[in-house]
Short mmCIF file of C-alpha atoms and ligand atoms in Angstrom, two decimals:
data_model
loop_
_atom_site.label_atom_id
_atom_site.label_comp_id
_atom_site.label_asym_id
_atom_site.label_seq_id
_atom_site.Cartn_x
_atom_site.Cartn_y
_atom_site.Cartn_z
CA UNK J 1 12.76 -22.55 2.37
CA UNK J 2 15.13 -19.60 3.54
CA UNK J 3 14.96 -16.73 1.33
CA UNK J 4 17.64 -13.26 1.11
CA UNK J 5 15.71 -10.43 0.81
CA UNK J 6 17.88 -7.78 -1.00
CA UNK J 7 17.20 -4.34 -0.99
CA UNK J 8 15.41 -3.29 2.05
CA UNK J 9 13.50 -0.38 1.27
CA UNK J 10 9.65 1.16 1.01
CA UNK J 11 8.11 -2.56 -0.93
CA UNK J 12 10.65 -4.45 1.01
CA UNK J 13 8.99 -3.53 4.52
CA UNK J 14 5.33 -2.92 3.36
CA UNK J 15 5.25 -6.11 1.43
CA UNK J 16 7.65 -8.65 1.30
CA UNK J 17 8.85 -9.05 5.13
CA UNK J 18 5.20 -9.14 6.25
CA UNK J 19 4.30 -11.70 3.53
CA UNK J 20 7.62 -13.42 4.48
CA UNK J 21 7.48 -13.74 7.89
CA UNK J 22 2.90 -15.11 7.53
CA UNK J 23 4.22 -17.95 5.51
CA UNK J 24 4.22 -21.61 6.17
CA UNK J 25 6.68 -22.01 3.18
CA UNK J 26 9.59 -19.80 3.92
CA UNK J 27 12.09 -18.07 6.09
CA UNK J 28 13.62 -14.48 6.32
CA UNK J 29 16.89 -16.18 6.63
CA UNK J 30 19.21 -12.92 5.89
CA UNK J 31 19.00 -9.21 4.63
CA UNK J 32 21.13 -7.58 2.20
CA UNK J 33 21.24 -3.98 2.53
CA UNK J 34 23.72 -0.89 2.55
CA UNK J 35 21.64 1.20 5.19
CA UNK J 36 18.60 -1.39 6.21
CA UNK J 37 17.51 -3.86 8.30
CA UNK J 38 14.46 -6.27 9.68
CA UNK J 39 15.19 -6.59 13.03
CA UNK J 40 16.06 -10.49 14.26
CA UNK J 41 17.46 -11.30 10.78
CA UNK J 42 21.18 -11.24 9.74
CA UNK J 43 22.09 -8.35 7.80
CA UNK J 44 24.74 -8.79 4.82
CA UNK J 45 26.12 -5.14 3.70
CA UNK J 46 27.84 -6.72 0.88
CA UNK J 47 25.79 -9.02 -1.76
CA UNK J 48 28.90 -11.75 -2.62
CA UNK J 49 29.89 -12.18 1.05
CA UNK J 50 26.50 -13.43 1.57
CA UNK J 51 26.48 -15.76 -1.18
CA UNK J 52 29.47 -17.04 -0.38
CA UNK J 53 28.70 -17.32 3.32
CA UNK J 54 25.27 -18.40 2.94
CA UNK J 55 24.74 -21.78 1.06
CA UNK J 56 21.88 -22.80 3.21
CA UNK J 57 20.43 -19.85 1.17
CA UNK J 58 18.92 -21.55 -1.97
CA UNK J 59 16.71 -18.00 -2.97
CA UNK J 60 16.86 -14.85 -3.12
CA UNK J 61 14.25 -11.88 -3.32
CA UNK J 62 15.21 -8.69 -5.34
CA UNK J 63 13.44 -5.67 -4.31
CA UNK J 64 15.98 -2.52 -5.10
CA UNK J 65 14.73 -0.66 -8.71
CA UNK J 66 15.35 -2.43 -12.20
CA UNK J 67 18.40 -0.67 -13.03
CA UNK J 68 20.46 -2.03 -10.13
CA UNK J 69 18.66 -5.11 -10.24
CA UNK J 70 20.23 -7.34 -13.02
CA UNK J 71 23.91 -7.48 -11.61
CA UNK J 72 22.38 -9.21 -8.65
CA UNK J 73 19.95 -11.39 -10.43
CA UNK J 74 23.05 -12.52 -12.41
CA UNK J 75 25.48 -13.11 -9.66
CA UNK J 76 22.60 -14.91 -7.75
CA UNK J 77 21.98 -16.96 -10.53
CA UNK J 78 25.46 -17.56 -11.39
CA UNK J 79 25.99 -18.17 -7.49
CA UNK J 80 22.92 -21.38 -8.29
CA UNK J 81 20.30 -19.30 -6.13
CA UNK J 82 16.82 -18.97 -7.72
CA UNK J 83 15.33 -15.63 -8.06
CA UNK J 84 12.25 -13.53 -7.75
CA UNK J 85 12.05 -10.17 -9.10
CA UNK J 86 10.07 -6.87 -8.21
CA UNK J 87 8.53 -6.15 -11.18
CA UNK J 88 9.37 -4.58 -13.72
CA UNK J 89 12.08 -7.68 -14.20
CA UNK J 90 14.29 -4.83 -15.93
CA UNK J 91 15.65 -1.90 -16.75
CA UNK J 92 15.72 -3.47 -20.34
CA UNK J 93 14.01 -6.63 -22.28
CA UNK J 94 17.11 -8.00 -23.03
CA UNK J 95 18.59 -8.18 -19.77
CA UNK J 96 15.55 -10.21 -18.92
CA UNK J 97 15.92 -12.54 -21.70
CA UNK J 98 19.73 -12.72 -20.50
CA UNK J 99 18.41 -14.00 -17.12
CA UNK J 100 15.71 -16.20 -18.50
CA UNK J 101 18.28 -17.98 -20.54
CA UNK J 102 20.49 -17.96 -17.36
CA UNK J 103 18.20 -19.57 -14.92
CA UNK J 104 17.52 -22.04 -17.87
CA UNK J 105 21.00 -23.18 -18.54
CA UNK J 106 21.19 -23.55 -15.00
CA UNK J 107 18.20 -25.30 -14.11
CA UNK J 108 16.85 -22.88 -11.90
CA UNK J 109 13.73 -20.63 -11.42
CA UNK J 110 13.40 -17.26 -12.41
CA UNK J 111 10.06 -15.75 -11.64
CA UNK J 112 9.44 -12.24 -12.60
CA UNK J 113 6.37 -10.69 -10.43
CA UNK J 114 3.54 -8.92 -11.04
CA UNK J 115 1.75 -8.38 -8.23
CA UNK J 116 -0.66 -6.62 -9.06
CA UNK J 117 -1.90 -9.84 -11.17
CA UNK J 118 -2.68 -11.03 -7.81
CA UNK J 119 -5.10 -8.50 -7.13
CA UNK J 120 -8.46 -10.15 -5.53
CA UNK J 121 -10.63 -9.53 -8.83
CA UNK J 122 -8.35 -9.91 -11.93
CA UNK J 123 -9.30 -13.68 -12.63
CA UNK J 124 -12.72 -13.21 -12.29
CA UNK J 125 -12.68 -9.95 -14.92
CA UNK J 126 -10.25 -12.47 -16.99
CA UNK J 127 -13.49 -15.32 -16.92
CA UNK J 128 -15.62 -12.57 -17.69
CA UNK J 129 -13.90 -10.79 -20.82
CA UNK J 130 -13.11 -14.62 -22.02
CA UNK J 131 -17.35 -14.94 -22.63
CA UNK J 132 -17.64 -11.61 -24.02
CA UNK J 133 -16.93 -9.68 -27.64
CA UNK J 134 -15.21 -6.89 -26.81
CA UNK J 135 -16.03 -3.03 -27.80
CA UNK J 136 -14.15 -1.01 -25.96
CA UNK J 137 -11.18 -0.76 -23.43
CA UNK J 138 -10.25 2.01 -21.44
CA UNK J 139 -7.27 1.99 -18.68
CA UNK J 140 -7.37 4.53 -16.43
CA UNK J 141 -4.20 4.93 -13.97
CA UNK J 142 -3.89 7.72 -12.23
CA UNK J 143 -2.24 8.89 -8.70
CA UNK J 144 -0.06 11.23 -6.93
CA UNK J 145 3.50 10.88 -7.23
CA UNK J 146 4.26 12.78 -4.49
CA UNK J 147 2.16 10.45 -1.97
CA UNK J 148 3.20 7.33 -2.94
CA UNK J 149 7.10 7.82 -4.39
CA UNK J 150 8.21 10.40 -1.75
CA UNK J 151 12.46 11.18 -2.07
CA UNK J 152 12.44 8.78 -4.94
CA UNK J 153 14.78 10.08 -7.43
CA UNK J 154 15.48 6.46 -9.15
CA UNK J 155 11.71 6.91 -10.62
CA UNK J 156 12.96 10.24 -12.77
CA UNK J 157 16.50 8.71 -13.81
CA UNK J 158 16.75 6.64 -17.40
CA UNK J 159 15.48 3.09 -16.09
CA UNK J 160 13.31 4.29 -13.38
CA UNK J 161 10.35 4.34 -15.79
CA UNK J 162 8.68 7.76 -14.49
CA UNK J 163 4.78 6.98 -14.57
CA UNK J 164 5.05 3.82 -16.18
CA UNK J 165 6.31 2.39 -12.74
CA UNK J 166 2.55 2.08 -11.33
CA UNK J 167 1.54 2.17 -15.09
CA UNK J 168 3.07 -1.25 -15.67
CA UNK J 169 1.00 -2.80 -13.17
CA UNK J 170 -2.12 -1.60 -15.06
CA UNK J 171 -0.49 -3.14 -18.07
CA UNK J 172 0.56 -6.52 -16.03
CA UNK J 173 -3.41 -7.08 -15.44
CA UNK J 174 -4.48 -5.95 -18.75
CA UNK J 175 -2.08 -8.51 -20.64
CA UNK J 176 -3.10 -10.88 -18.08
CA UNK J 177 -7.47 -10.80 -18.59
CA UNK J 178 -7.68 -9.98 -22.01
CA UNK J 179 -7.74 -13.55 -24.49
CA UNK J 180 -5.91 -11.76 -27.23
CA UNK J 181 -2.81 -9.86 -27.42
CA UNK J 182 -2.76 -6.02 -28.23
CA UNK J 183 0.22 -4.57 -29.72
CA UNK J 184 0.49 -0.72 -29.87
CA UNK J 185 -0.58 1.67 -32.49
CA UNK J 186 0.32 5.14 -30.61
CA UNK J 187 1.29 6.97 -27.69
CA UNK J 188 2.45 10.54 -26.12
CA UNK J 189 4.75 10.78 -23.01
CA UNK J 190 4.45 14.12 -20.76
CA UNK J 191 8.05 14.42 -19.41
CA UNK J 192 8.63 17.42 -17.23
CA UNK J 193 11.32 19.78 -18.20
CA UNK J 194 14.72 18.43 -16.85
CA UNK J 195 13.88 15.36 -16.36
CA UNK J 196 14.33 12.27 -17.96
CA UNK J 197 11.03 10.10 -17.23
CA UNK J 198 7.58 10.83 -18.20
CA UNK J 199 4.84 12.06 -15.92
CA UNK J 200 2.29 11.12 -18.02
CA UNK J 201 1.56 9.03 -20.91
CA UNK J 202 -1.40 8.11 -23.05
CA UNK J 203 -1.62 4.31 -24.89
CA UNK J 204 -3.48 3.58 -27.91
CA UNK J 205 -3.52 -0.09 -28.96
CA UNK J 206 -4.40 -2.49 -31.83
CA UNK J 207 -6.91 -5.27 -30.89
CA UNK J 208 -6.92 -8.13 -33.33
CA UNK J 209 -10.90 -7.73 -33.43
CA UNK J 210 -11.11 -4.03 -33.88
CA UNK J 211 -11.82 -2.84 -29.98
CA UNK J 212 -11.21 0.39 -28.99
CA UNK J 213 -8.09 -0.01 -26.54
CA UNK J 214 -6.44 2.47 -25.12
CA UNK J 215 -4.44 3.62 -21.38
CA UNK J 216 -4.05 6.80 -19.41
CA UNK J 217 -1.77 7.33 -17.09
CA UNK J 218 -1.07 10.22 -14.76
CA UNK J 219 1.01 10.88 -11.78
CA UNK J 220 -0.22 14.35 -11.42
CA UNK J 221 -3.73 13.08 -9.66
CA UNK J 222 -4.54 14.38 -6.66
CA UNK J 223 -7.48 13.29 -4.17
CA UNK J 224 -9.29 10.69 -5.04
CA UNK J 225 -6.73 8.14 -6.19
CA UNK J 226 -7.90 5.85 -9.62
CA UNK J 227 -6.75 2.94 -10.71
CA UNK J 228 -9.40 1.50 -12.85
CA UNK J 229 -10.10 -0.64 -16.13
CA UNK J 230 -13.62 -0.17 -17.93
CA UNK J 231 -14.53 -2.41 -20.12
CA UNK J 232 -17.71 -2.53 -22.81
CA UNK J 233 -18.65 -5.60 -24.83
CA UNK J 234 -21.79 -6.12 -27.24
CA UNK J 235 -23.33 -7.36 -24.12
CA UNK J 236 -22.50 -5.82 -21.39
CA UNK J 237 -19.85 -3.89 -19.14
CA UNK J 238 -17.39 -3.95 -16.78
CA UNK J 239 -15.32 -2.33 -14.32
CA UNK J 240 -12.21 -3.59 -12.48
CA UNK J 241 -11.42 -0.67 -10.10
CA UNK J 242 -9.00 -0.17 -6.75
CA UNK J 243 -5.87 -1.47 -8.63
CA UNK J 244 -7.94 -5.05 -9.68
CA UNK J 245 -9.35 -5.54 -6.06
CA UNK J 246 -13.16 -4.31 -6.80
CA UNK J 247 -14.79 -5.85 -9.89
CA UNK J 248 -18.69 -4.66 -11.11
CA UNK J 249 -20.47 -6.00 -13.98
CA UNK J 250 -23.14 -4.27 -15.21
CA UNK J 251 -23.50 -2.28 -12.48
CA UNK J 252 -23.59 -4.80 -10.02
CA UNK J 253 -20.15 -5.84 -7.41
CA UNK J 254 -18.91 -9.63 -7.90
CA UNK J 255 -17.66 -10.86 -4.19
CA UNK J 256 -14.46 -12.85 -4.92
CA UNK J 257 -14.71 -17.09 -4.67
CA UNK J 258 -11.28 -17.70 -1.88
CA UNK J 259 -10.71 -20.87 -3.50
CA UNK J 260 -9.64 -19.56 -6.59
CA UNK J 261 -6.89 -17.67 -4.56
CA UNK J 262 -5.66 -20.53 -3.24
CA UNK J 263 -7.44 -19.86 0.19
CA UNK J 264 -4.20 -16.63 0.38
CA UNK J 265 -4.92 -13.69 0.94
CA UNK J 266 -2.82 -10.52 -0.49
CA UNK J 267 -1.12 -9.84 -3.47
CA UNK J 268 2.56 -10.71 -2.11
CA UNK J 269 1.38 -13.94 0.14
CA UNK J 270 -0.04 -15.15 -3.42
CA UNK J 271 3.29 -14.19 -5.39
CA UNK J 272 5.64 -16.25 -2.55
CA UNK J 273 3.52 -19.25 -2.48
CA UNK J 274 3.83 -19.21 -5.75
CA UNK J 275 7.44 -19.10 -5.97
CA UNK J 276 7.69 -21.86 -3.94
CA UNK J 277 5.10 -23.85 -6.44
CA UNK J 278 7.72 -22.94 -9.40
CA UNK J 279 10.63 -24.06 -7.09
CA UNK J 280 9.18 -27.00 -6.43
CA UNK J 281 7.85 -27.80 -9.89
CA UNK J 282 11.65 -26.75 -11.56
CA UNK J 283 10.60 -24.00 -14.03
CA UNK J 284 10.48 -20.49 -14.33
CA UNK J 285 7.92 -17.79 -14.84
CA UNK J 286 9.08 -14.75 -16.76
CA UNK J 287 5.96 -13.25 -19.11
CA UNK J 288 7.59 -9.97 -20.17
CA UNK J 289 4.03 -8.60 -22.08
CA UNK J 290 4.11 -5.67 -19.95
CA UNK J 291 7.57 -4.54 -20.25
CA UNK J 292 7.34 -4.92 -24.10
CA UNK J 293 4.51 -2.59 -24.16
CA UNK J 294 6.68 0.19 -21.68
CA UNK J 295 8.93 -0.66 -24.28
CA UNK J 296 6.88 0.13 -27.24
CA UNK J 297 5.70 2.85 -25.33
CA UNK J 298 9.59 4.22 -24.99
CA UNK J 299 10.42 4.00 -28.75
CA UNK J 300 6.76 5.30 -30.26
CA UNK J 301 5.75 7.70 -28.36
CA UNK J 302 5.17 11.44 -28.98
CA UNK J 303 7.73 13.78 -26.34
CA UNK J 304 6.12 16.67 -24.98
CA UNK J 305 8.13 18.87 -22.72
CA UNK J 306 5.46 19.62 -19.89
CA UNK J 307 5.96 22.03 -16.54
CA UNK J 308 8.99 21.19 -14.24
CA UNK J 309 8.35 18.93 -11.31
CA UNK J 310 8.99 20.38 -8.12
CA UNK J 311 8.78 17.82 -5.25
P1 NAP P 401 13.10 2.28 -2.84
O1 NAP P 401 12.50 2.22 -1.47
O2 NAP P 401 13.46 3.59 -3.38
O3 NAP P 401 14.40 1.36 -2.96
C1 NAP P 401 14.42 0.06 -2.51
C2 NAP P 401 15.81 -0.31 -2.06
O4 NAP P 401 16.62 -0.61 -3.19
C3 NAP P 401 16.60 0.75 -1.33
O5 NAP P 401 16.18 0.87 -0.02
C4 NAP P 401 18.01 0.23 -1.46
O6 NAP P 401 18.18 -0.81 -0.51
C5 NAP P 401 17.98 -0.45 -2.82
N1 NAP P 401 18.64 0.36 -3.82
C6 NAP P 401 18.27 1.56 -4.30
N2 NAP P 401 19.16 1.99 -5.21
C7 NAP P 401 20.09 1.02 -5.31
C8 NAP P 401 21.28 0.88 -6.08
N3 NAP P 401 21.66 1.82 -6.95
N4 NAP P 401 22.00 -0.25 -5.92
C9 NAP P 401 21.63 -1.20 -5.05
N5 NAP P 401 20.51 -1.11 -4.28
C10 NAP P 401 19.76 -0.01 -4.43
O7 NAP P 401 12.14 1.58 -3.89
P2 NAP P 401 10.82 0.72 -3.68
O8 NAP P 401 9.65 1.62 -3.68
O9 NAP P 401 10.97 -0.23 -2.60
O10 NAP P 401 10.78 0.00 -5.12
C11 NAP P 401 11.68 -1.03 -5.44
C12 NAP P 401 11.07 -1.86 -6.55
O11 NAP P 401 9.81 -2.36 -6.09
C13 NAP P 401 10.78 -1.06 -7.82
O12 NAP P 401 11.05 -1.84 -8.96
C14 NAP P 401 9.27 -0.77 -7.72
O13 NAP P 401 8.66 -0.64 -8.99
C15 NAP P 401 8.78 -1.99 -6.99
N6 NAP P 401 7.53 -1.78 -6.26
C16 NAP P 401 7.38 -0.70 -5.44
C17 NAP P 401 6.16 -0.49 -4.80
C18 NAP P 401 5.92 0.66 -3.86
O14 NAP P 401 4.79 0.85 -3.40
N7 NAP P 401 6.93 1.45 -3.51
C19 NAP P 401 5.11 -1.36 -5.01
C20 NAP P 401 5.31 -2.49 -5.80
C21 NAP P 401 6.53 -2.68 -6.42
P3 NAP P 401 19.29 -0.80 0.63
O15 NAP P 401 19.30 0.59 1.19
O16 NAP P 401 18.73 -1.82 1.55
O17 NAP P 401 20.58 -1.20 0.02
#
């Protein structure tokens, strides 16, 4: 299938065009960007004109930030394109239930990512928590902002998220292995002075059994890097560590079984083969759990005006 990629930028060219370009399924049949390119592939400066050029071009990959994002996803849609969004889907939850009900009336698929779902260990810490009674929960997801959002201002702006931009991801594979849904109870956002977007944020959450669930995130980590969920039942523990790649239980690493990644390798390989399953099948795939909880998050937390950020 030949795919648009729109929005060529830092995920763009680390993820997508590699993933892209290793398929069997697809075809990096055009670019749309205002200062980009991917050298060998047609670059579009102006979103329509490609549409309108471009019927041959039955999807199209949106990788610019959520604000941004839903004018295209609706003119794409509108245009009879199917679409696949960088998480998160949106800048808001109902401008993902607008495209939802879009691609529905339409008959076409709408898959909202989450790659970090596709992380090598997150279905085998799902199978795991599934057999368990769980005690406790504890997210932990911090990094350095500076190392891995460098002359990002969108990430600061209303919309851009501030830490909940890797947070989400954290979120995306917590709402994906645990068998019950959480809502939340609590939390406190750390938003530097002048700016709009926290740099921190702490989650507590109500589990229908009583665990103890809760989330910290921190851009302000430097060094060692840690993306990690820890997780204690009445029988035992576990830890999912390295962003969901690296699973332990009870002290011991579990080596991932390829077959239950579809023989793929990588998180974005994973998320464009299975686009083209939902393509193929006619449906959509648009869980919003983690954006509800950023959400939540947005309307329940406690403010607390913490030292400027100085890039
Ligand atoms: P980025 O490099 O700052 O921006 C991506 C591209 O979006 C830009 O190069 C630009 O493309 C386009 N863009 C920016 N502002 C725009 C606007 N106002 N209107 C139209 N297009 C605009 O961001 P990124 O890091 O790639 O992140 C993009 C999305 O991917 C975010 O939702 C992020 O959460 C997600 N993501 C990022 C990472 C990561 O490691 N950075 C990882 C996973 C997911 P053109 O110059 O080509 O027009």
């Amino acid at each position: 299938m030949d795919v648009a990629l729109v929005g060529v930028g830092k995920i763009a060219l680390d993820q997508h065009v590699p993933a892209i370009m290793a398929s069997m399924d697809w075809s990096l049949s055009a670019t749309v960007s205002r200062t980009g390119k991917v050298n060998g592939v047609r670059t579009y400066r102006d979103f329509a004109q490609m549409l309108t050029d471009r019927p041959d071009i039955r999807v199209v990959s949106l990788c610019m930030p959520p604000v941004p994002r839903f004018t295209y996803a609706a003119a794409a849609l509108d245009a009879g394109r199917h679409v696949m969004l960088e998480k998160p889907p949106g800048a808001t939850l109902s401008e993902c239930h607008m495209l939802a009900a879009m691609a529905k009336e339409r008959g076409l698929t709408l898959f909202a990512t989450w790659h970090s779902r596709e992380a090598a260990m997150v279905q085998a810490a799902k199978t795991w928590l599934a057999s368990q009674t769980l005690r406790d929960l504890e997210v932990v997801w911090k990094e350095d902002v500076r190392r891995w959002h460098p002359d990002q201002d969108w990430i600061w702006e209303p919309g851009g998220m501030g830490v909940f931009d890797p947070g989400i991801n954290a979120l995306s594979i917590l709402t994906e292995i645990l068998p019950v849904t959480i809502h939340l109870r609590a939390a406190t956002l750390e938003v530097p002075e002048g700016r709009q977007a926290p740099i921190a944020a702490t989650l507590d959450f109500i589990h229908p059994q009583g665990a103890d669930v809760s989330a910290v995130f921190d851009w302000r980590q430097e060094g060692t890097q840690n993306w990690s969920i820890e997780a204690t039942s009445t029988t035992g523990r576990m830890r999912l560590s390295d962003g969901g790649a690296k699973l332990e239980i009870n002290g011991a690493v579990v080596t991932s079984n390829d077959k239950d990644l579809n023989g793929i390798m990588g998180e974005y390989p994973r998320l464009y083969h299975k686009m083209a399953a939902l393509i193929a099948d006619g449906i959509s795939d648009v869980d919003l759990a983690p954006l509800r909880h950023v959400a939540d998050a947005f309307m329940m937390g406690r403010r607390i005006i913490v030292a400027p950020f100085i890039t």
